[in-house]
Structure formats: structure tokens, C-alpha cells
CSV table of C-alpha atoms in Angstrom, one decimal:
chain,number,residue,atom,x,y,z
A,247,UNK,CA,50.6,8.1,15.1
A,248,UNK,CA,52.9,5.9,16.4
A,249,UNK,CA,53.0,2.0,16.8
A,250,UNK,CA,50.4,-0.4,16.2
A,251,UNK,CA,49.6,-2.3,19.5
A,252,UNK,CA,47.4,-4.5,20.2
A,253,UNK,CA,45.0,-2.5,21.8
A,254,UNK,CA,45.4,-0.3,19.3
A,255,UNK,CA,43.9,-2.7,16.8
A,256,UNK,CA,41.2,-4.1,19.7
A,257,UNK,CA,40.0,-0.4,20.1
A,258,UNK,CA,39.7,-0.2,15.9
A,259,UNK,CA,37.9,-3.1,15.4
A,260,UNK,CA,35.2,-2.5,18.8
A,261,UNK,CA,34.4,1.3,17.7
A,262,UNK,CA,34.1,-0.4,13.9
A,263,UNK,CA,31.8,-2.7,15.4
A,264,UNK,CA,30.1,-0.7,18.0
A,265,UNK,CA,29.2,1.4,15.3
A,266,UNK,CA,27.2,-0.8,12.8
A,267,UNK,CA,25.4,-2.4,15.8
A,268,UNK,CA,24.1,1.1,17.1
A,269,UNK,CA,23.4,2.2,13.6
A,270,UNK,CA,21.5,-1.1,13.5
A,271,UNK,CA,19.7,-0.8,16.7
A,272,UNK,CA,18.9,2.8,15.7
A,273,UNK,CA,17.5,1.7,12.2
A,274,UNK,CA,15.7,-1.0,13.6
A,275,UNK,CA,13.9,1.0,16.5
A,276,UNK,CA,12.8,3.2,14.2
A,277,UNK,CA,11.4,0.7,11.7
A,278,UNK,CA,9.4,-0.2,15.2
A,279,UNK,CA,8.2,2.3,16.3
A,280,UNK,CA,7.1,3.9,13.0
A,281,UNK,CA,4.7,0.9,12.2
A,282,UNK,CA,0.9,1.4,12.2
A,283,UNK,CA,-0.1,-1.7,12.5
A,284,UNK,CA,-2.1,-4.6,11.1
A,285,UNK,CA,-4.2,-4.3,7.9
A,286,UNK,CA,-6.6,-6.8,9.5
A,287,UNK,CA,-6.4,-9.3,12.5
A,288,UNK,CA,-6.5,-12.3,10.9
A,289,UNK,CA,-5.3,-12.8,7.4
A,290,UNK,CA,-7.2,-16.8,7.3
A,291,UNK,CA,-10.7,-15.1,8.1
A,292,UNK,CA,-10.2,-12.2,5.9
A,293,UNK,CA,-9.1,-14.1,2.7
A,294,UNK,CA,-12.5,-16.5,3.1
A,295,UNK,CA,-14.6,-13.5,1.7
A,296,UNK,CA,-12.2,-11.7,-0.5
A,297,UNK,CA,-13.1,-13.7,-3.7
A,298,UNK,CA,-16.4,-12.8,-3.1
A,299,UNK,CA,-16.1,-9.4,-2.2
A,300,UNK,CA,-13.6,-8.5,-5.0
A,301,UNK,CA,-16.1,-10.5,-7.6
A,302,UNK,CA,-19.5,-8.3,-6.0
A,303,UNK,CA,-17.3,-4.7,-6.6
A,304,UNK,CA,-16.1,-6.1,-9.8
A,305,UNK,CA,-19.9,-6.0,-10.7
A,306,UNK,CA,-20.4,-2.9,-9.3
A,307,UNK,CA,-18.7,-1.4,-12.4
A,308,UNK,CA,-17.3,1.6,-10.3
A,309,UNK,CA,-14.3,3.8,-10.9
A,310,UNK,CA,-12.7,6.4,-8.3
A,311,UNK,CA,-10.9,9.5,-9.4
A,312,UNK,CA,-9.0,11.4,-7.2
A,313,UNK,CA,-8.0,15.5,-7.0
A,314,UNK,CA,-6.2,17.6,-4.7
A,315,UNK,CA,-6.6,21.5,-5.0
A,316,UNK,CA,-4.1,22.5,-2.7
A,317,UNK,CA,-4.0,26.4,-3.2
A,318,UNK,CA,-8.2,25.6,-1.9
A,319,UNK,CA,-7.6,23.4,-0.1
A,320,UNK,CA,-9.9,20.8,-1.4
A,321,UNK,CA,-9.8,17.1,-2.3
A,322,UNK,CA,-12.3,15.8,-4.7
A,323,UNK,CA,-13.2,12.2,-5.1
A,324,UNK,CA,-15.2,11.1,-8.3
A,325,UNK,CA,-17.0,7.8,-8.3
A,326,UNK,CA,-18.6,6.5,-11.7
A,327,UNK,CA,-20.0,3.7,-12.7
A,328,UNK,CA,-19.7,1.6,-16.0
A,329,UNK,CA,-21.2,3.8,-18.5
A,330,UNK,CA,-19.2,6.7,-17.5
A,331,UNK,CA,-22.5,8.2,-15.1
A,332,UNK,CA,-22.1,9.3,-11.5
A,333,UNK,CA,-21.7,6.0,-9.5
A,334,UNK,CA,-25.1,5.9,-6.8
A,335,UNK,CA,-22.8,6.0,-3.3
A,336,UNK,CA,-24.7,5.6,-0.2
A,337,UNK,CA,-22.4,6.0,2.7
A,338,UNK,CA,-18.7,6.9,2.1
A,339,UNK,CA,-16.0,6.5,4.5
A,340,UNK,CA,-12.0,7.6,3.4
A,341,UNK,CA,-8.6,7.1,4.9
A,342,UNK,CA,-6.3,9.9,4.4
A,343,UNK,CA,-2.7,9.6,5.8
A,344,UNK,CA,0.6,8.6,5.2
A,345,UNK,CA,1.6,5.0,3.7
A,346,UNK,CA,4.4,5.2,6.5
A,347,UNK,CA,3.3,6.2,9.8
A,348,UNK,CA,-0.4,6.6,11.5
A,349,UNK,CA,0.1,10.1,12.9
A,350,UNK,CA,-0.9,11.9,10.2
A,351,UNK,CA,-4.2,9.7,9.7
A,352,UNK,CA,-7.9,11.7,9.3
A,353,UNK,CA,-11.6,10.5,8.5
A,354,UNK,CA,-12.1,14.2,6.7
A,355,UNK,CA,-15.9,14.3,6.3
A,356,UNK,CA,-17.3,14.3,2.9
A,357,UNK,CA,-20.0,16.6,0.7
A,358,UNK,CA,-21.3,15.3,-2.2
A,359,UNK,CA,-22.3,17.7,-4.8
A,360,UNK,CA,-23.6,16.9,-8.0
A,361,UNK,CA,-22.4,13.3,-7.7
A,362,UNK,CA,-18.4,14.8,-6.6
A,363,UNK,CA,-17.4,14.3,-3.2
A,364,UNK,CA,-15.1,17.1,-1.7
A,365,UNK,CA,-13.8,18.1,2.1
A,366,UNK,CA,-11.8,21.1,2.9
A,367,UNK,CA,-8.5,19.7,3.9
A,368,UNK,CA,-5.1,20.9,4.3
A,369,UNK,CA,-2.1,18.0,3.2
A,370,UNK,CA,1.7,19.0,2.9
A,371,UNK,CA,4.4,18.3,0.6
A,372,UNK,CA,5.1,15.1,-0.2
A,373,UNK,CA,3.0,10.6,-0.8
A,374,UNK,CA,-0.5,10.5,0.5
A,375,UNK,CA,-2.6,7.5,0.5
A,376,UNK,CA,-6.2,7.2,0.3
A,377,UNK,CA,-8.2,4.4,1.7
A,378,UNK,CA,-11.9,4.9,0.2
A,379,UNK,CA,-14.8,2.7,1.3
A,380,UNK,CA,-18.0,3.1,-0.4
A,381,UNK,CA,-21.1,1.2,-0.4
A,382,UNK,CA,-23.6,1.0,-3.3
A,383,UNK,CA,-27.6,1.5,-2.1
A,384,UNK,CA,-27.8,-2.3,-2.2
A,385,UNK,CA,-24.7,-2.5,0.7
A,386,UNK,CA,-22.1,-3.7,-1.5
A,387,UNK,CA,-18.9,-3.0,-0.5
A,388,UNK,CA,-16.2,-0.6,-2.9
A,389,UNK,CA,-13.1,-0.5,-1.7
A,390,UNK,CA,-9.9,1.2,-3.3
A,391,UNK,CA,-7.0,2.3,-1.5
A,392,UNK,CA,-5.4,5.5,-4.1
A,393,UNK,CA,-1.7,7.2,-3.9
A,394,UNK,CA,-1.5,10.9,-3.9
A,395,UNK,CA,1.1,12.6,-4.3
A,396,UNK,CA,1.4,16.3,-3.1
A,397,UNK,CA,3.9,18.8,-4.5
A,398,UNK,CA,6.2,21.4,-2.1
């Protein structure tokens, strides 16, 4: 090994160095470049109506069960209301992707059959999330966003 120099010790101490800042570079590009985005433009203008909004769904009663079939195939979304009967839906629009990144994101298209919602789709191993919107027949707004988790 020999003896410890000076430049011995300078070139230690710059490859420690050098590698926690490319490690951190590396971890932070990622982090970047992974991001999806915004969950809405402005935060202020959202948050005027949320009270409002949350109170009207509130009203609504609703509950939103989840199912994924995935020797089928098939993910099954169940919407009832307060006394346990299928919930009225008019128009149904549903995120599904992953909670990390937006490359995986669909808008599957939904049939409703006996008051359960399904769509052929196929989802691999490993955290889904679900971002349902719903409106009642008098236009108010449901909105639940739902974790699935798939098993390998």
C-alpha cells in the first residue's frame, strides 16, 4: 500500500465525495423526471369549492367498492348508496395508474350491469390507484381516489 501522501488523502476524500454528489444527482433526476405533475393548477381556486363539494358528496350517501379479477381480467367497481341499494350513477369517469409515475395511466371504459361497473383490463404485479369520478343524475360530483394492490 505504501505511504500516505497527500494526494493520496486528496484523491480519498474527492472519489468519497464525488460519489455522494453523483449518487445525489442521480437520485434527484430521477425523483424529476418520474413526477406526473400537478393535482390541480391552483391550490387557492380549488380549495374555495371543496367545502362545498365534499359537504354535496357527503349527502350523496355513496360508497365505492373496488375488485380486481386478474386471472379475467376484469375490474369491478360497486357504487351504493346509503341504504345499502345500487347508487343511481350517471356518467362515470376512472383513473387507473400508478401512484408514482404517469406512464402507466388509462381511462378503461366502463359497462354497467346490474348496477356493477366492470372493463376488461389487464394490470401487473404490484400498487394501483384508482381515481373514480361519478356524478349523481342531479350533476353532483363523487369523487374517491382507491389503492389497489395487485399480487405477482
Amino acid at each position: 500500500m505504501g505511504e500516505i501522501t497527500g494526494r493520496k488523502v486528496l484523491a480519498i476524500v474527492l472519489a468519497f465525495f464525488g460519489v455522494i454528489i453523483a449518487v445525489n444527482f442521480t437520485l434527484a433526476w430521477q425523483a424529476v423526471s418520474t413526477f406526473p405533475g400537478l393535482e390541480v393548477e391552483n391550490s387557492y381556486v380549488a380549495s374555495q369549492t371543496w367545502d362545498a363539494e365534499r359537504a354535496a358528496q357527503k349527502a350523496l350517501g355513496w360508497t365505492l367498492a373496488s375488485e380486481y379479477n386478474r386471472k379475467a381480467g376484469m375490474l369491478e367497481l360497486d357504487f351504493t348508496d346509503a341504504q345499502g341499494l345500487t347508487a343511481p350513477v350517471a356518467e362515470l369517469k376512472v383513473l387507473v395508474g400508478r401512484p408514482t409515475e404517469a406512464k402507466d395511466d388509462v381511462w378503461p371504459e366502463f359497462t354497467q350491469s346490474g348496477g356493477r361497473f366492470t372493463t376488461p383490463l389487464e394490470l401487473g404485479p404490484g400498487k394501483w390507484m384508482l381515481k373514480v369520478e361519478a356524478k349523481a343524475p342531479d350533476g353532483t360530483l363523487f369523487r374517491q381516489r382507491l389503492d389497489l394492490y395487485v399480487k405477482g
